[in-house]
CSV table of C-alpha atoms in Angstrom, one decimal:
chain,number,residue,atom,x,y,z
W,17,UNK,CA,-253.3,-93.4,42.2
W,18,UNK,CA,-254.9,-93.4,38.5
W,19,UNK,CA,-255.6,-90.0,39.3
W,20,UNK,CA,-252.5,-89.0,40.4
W,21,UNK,CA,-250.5,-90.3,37.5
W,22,UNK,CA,-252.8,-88.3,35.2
W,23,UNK,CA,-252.6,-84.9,37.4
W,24,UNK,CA,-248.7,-85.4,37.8
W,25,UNK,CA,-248.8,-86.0,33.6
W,26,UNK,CA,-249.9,-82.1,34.0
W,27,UNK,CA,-247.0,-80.9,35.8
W,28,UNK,CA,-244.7,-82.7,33.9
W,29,UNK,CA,-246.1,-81.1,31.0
W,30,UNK,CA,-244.8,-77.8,32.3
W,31,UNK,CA,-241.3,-79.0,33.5
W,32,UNK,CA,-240.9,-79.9,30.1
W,33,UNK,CA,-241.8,-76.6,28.8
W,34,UNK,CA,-239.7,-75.3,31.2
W,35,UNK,CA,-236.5,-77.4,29.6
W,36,UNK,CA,-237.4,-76.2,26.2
W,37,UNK,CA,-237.5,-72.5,27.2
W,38,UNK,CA,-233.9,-72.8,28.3
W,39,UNK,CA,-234.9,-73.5,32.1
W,40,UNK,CA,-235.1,-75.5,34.8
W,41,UNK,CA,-237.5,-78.4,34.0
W,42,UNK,CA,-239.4,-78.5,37.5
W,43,UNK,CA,-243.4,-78.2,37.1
W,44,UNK,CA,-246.4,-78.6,38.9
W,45,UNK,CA,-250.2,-78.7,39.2
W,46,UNK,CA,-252.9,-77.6,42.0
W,47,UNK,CA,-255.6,-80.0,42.1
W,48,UNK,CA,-259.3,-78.6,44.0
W,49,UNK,CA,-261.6,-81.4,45.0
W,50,UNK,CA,-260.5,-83.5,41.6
W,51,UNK,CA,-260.5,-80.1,39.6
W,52,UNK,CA,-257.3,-78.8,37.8
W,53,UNK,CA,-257.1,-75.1,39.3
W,54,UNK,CA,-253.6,-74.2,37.7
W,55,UNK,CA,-250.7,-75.2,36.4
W,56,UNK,CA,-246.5,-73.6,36.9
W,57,UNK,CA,-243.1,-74.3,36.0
W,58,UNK,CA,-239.5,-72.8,37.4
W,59,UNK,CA,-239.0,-69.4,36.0
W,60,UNK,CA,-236.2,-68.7,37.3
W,61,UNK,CA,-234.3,-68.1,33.8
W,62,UNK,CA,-237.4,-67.2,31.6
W,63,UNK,CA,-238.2,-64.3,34.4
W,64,UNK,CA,-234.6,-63.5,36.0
W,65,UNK,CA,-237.0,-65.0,39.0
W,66,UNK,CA,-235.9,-66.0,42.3
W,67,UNK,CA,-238.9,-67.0,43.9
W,68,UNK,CA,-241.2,-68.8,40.7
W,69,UNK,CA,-240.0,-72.1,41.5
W,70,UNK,CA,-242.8,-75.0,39.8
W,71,UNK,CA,-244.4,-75.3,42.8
W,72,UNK,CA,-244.9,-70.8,43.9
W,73,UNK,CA,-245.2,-69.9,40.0
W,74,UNK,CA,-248.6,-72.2,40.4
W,75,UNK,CA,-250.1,-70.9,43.1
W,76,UNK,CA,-249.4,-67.8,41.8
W,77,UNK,CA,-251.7,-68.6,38.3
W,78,UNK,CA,-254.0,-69.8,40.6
W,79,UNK,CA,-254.3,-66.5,41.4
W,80,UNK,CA,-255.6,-65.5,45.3
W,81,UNK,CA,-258.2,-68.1,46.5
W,82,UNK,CA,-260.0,-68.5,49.8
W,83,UNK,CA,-257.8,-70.3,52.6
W,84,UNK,CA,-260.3,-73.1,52.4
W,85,UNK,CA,-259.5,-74.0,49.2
W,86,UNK,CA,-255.9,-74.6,49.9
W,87,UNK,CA,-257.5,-76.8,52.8
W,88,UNK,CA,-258.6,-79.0,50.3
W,89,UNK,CA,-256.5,-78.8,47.3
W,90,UNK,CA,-253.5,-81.3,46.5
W,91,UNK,CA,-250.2,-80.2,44.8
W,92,UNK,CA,-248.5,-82.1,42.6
W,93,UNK,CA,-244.7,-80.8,42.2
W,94,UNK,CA,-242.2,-83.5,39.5
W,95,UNK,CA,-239.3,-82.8,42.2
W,96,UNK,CA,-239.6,-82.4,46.1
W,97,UNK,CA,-240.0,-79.1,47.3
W,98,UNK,CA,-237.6,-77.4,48.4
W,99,UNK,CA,-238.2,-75.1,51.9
W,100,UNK,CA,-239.3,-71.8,50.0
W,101,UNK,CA,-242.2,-74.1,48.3
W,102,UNK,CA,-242.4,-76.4,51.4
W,103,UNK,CA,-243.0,-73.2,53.3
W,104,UNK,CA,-245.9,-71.8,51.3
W,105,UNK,CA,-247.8,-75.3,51.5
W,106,UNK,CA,-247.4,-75.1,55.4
W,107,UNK,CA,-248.6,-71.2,55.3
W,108,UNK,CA,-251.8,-72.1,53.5
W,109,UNK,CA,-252.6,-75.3,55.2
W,110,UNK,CA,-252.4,-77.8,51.8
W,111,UNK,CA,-253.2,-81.0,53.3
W,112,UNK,CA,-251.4,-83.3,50.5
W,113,UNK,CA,-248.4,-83.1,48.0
W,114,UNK,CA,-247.5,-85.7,45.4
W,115,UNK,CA,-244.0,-85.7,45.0
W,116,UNK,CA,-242.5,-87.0,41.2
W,117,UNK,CA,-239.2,-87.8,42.6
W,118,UNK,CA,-236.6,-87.2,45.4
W,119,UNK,CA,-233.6,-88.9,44.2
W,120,UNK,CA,-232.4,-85.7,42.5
W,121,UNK,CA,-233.3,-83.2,45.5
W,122,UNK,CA,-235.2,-83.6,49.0
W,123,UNK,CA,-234.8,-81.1,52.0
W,124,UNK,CA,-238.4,-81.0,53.2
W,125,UNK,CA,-240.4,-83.4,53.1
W,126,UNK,CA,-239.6,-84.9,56.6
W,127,UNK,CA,-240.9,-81.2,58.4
W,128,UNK,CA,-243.9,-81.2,55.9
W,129,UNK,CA,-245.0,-84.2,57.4
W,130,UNK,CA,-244.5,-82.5,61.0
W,131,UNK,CA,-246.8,-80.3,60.2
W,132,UNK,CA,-249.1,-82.6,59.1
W,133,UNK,CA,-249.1,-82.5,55.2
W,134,UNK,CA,-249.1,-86.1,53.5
W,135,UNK,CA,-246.4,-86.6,51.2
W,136,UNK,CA,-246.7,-89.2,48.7
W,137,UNK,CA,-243.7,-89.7,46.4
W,138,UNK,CA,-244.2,-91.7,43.0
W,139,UNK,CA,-240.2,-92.2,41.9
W,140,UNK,CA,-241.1,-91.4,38.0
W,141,UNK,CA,-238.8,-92.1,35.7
W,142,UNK,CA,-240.0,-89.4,33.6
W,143,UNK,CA,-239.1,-86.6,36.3
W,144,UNK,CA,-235.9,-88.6,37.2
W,145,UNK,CA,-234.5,-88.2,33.6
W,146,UNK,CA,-235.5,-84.4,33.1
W,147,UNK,CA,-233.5,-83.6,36.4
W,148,UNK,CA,-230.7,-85.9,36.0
W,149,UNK,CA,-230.4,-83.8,32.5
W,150,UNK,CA,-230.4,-80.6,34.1
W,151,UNK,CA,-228.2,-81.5,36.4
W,152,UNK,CA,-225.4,-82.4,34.0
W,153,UNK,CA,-226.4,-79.7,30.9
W,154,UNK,CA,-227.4,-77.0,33.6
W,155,UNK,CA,-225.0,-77.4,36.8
W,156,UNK,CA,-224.7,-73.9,37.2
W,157,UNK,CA,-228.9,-72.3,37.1
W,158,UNK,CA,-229.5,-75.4,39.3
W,159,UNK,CA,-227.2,-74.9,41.8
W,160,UNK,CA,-228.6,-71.7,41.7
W,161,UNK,CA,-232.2,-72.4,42.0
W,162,UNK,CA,-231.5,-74.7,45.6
W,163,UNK,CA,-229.2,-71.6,46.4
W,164,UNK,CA,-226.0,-73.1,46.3
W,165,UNK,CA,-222.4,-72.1,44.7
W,166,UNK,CA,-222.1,-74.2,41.3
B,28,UNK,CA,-228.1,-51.2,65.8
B,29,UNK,CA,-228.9,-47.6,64.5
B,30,UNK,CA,-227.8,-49.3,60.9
B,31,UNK,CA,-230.5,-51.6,61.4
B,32,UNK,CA,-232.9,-49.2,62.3
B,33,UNK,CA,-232.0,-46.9,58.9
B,34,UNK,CA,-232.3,-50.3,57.2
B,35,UNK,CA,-235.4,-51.2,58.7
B,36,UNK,CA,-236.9,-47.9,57.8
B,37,UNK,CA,-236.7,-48.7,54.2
B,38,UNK,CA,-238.6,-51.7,54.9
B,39,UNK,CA,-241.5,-49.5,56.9
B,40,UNK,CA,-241.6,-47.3,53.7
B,41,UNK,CA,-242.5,-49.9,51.5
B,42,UNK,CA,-245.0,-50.9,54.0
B,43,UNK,CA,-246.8,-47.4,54.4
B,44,UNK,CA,-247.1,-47.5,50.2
B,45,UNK,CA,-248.7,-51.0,50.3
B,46,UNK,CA,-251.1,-49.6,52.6
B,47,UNK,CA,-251.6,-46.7,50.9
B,48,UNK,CA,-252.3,-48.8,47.9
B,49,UNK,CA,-254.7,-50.4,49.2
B,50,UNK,CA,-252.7,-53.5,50.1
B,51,UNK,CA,-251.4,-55.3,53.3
B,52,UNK,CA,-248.7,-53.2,55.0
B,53,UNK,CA,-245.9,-55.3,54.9
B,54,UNK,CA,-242.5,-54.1,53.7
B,55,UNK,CA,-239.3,-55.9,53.5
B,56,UNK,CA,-235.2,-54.9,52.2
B,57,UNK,CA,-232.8,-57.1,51.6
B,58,UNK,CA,-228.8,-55.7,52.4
B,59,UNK,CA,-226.0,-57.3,51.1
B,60,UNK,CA,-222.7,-55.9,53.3
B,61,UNK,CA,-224.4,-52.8,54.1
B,62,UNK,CA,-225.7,-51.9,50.8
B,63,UNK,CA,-229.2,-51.9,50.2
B,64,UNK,CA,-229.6,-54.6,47.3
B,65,UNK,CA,-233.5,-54.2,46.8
B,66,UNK,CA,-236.7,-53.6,48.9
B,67,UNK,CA,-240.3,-54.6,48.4
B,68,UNK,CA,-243.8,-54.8,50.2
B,69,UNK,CA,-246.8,-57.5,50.0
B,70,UNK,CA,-248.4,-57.0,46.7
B,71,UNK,CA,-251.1,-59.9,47.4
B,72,UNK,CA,-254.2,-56.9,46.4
B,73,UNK,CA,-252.1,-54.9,43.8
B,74,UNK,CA,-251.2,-57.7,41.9
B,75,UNK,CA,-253.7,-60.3,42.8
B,76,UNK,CA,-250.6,-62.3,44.2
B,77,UNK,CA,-250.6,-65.3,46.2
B,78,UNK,CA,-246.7,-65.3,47.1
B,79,UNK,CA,-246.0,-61.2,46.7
B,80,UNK,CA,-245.4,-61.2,50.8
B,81,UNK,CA,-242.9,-58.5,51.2
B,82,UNK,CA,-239.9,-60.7,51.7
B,83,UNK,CA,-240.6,-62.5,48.6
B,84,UNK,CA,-241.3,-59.8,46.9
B,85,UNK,CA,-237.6,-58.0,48.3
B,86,UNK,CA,-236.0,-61.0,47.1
B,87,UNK,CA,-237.8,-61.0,43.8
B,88,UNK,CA,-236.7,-57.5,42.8
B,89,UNK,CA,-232.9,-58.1,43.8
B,90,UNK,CA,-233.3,-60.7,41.0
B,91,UNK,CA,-230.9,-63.4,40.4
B,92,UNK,CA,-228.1,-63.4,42.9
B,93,UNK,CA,-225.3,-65.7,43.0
B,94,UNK,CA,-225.5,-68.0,46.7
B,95,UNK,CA,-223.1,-66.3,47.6
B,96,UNK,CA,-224.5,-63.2,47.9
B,97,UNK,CA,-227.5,-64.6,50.2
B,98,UNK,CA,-225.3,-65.9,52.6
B,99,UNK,CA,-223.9,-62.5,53.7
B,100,UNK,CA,-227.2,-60.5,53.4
B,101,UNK,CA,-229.4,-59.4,56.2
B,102,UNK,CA,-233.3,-59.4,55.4
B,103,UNK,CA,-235.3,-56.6,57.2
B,104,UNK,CA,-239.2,-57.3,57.1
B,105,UNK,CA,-241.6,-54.7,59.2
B,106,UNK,CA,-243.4,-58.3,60.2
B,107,UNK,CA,-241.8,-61.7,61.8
B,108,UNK,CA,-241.7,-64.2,58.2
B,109,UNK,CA,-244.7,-67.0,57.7
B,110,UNK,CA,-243.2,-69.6,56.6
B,111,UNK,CA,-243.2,-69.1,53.3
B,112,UNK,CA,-240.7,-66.4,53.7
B,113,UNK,CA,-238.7,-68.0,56.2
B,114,UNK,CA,-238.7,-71.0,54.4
B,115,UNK,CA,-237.3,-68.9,51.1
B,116,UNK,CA,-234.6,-67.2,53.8
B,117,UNK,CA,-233.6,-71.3,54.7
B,118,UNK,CA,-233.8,-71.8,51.2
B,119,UNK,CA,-231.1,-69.2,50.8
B,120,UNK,CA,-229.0,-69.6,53.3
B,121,UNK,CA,-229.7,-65.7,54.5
B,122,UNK,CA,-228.3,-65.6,58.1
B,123,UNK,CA,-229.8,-62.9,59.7
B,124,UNK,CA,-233.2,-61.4,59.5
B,125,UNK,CA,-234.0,-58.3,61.6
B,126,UNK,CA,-238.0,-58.4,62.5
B,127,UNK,CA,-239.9,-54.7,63.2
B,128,UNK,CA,-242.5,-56.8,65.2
B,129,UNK,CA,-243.5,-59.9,66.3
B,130,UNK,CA,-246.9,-59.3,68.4
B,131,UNK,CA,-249.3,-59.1,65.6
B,132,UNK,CA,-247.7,-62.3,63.8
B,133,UNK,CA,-245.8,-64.8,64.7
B,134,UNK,CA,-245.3,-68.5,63.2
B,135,UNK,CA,-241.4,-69.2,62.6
B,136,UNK,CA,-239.2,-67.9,64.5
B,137,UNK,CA,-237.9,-71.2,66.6
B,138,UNK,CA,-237.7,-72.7,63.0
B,139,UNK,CA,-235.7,-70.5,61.6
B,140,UNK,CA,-233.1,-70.4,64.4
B,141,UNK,CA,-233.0,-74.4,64.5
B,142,UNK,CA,-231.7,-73.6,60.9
B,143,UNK,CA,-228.8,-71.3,62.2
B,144,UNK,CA,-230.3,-68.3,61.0
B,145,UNK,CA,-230.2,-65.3,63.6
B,146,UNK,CA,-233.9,-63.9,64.5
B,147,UNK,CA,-233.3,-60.0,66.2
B,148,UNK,CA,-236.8,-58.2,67.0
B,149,UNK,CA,-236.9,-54.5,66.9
B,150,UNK,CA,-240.3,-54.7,68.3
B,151,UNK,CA,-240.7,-50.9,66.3
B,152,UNK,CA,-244.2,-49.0,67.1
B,153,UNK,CA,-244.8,-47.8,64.1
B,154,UNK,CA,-244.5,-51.8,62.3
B,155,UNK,CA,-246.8,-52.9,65.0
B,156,UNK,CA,-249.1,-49.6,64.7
B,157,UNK,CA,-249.7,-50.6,61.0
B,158,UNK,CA,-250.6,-54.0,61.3
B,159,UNK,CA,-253.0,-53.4,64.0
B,160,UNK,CA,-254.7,-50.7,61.7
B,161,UNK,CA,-254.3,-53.8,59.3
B,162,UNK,CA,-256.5,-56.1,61.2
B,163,UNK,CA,-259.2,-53.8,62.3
B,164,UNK,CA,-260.2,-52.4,58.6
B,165,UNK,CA,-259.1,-54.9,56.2
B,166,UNK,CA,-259.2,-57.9,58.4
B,167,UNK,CA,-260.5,-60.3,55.2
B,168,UNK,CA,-257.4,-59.4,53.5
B,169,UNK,CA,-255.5,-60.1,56.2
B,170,UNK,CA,-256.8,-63.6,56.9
B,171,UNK,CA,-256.3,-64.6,53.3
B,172,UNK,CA,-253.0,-63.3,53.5
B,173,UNK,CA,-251.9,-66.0,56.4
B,174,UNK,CA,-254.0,-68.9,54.8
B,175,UNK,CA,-257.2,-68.3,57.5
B,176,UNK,CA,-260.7,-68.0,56.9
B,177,UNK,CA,-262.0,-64.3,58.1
């Protein structure tokens, strides 16, 4: 759990980048066998993105890797996934997710665990206040981002 | 139905460039009230891309669309979605998606009617003739591109 506080530090790292860019503070890490592989953050406004949410943009630095080191990998994400980044850790079999927070958002993580994917959620108050910010500065790009009319 | 097929034919397009580039032939267009909004194809070789599948990559080149938008589009793909791209098209709200084939591929198409959206199946030759070439000469690429070991 040590571990996971200092991996999740990384991703929160990048949601706060994210903020000061202008955008919307979600980040996350990819973890191999202990091993920091990459790091992403929601691009949706620094990219005019509609698909680099935290958890796809850092997969996508992680650049393409063999399926079995999905297989063993953990991803640590400072908001629950929503079904576009749920969906991509089902496609490439990740077997763990550490979840920041899900007061602010959760849609998935009940059909992860169908599919067999542990889902550990550690409530941060860190990750609580950076969405709770968003949600009140930002209404509009996040209702956006979860594909919803402001 | 001919609409779809002119509609899907886009999609094949984008699929026969991704092959001839090298890449997976996968091709995908996104049409909002009959208009075609954007198209795209897997880009997982030509940009060393983990999530370029050719939805995703459709949905990245429309840019950012209001939700509303989404939820009157139709999503062609020359290939039934992994769940990635299905689980962007929940994220969405996209209600149709018309598939060119399902025989060479198929993970979520119970899923994403259990989420409302409508599934039709073209079940085109020339979709399925491409993936088959697909999985007899680059059939590494291929496994990578679904998360499997070759």
């Amino acid at each position: 759990m040590d571990d996971d506080r200092q991996f999740l530090k990384h991703a929160i790292a990048e949601a706060r980048t994210g903020w000061e860019e202008g955008g919307v503070p979600i980040g996350a890490a990819l973890v191999h066998r202990g091993e920091l592989l990459a790091t992403g953050r929601n691009r949706r406004v620094q990219l005019g993105s509609a698909i680099r949410h935290g958890e796809t943009d850092c997969l996508e630095n992680a650049g393409r890797q063999p399926a079995r080191v999905y297989r063993e990998s953990v991803l640590y994400t400072t908001l629950s996934p929503c079904y576009m980044c749920a969906g991509t850790a089902v496609l490439y079999g990740i077997p763990r997710i550490v979840v920041g927070e899900n007061r602010s958002f959760q849609a998935s993580e009940d059909w992860l665990r169908s599919h067999g994917i542990t889902v550990d959620v550690v409530d941060d108050d860190e990750c609580r206040e950076l969405m709770e910010r968003m949600m009140r500065e930002r209404p509009e790009v996040w209702a956006e981002d979860i594909g919803e009319e402001a």
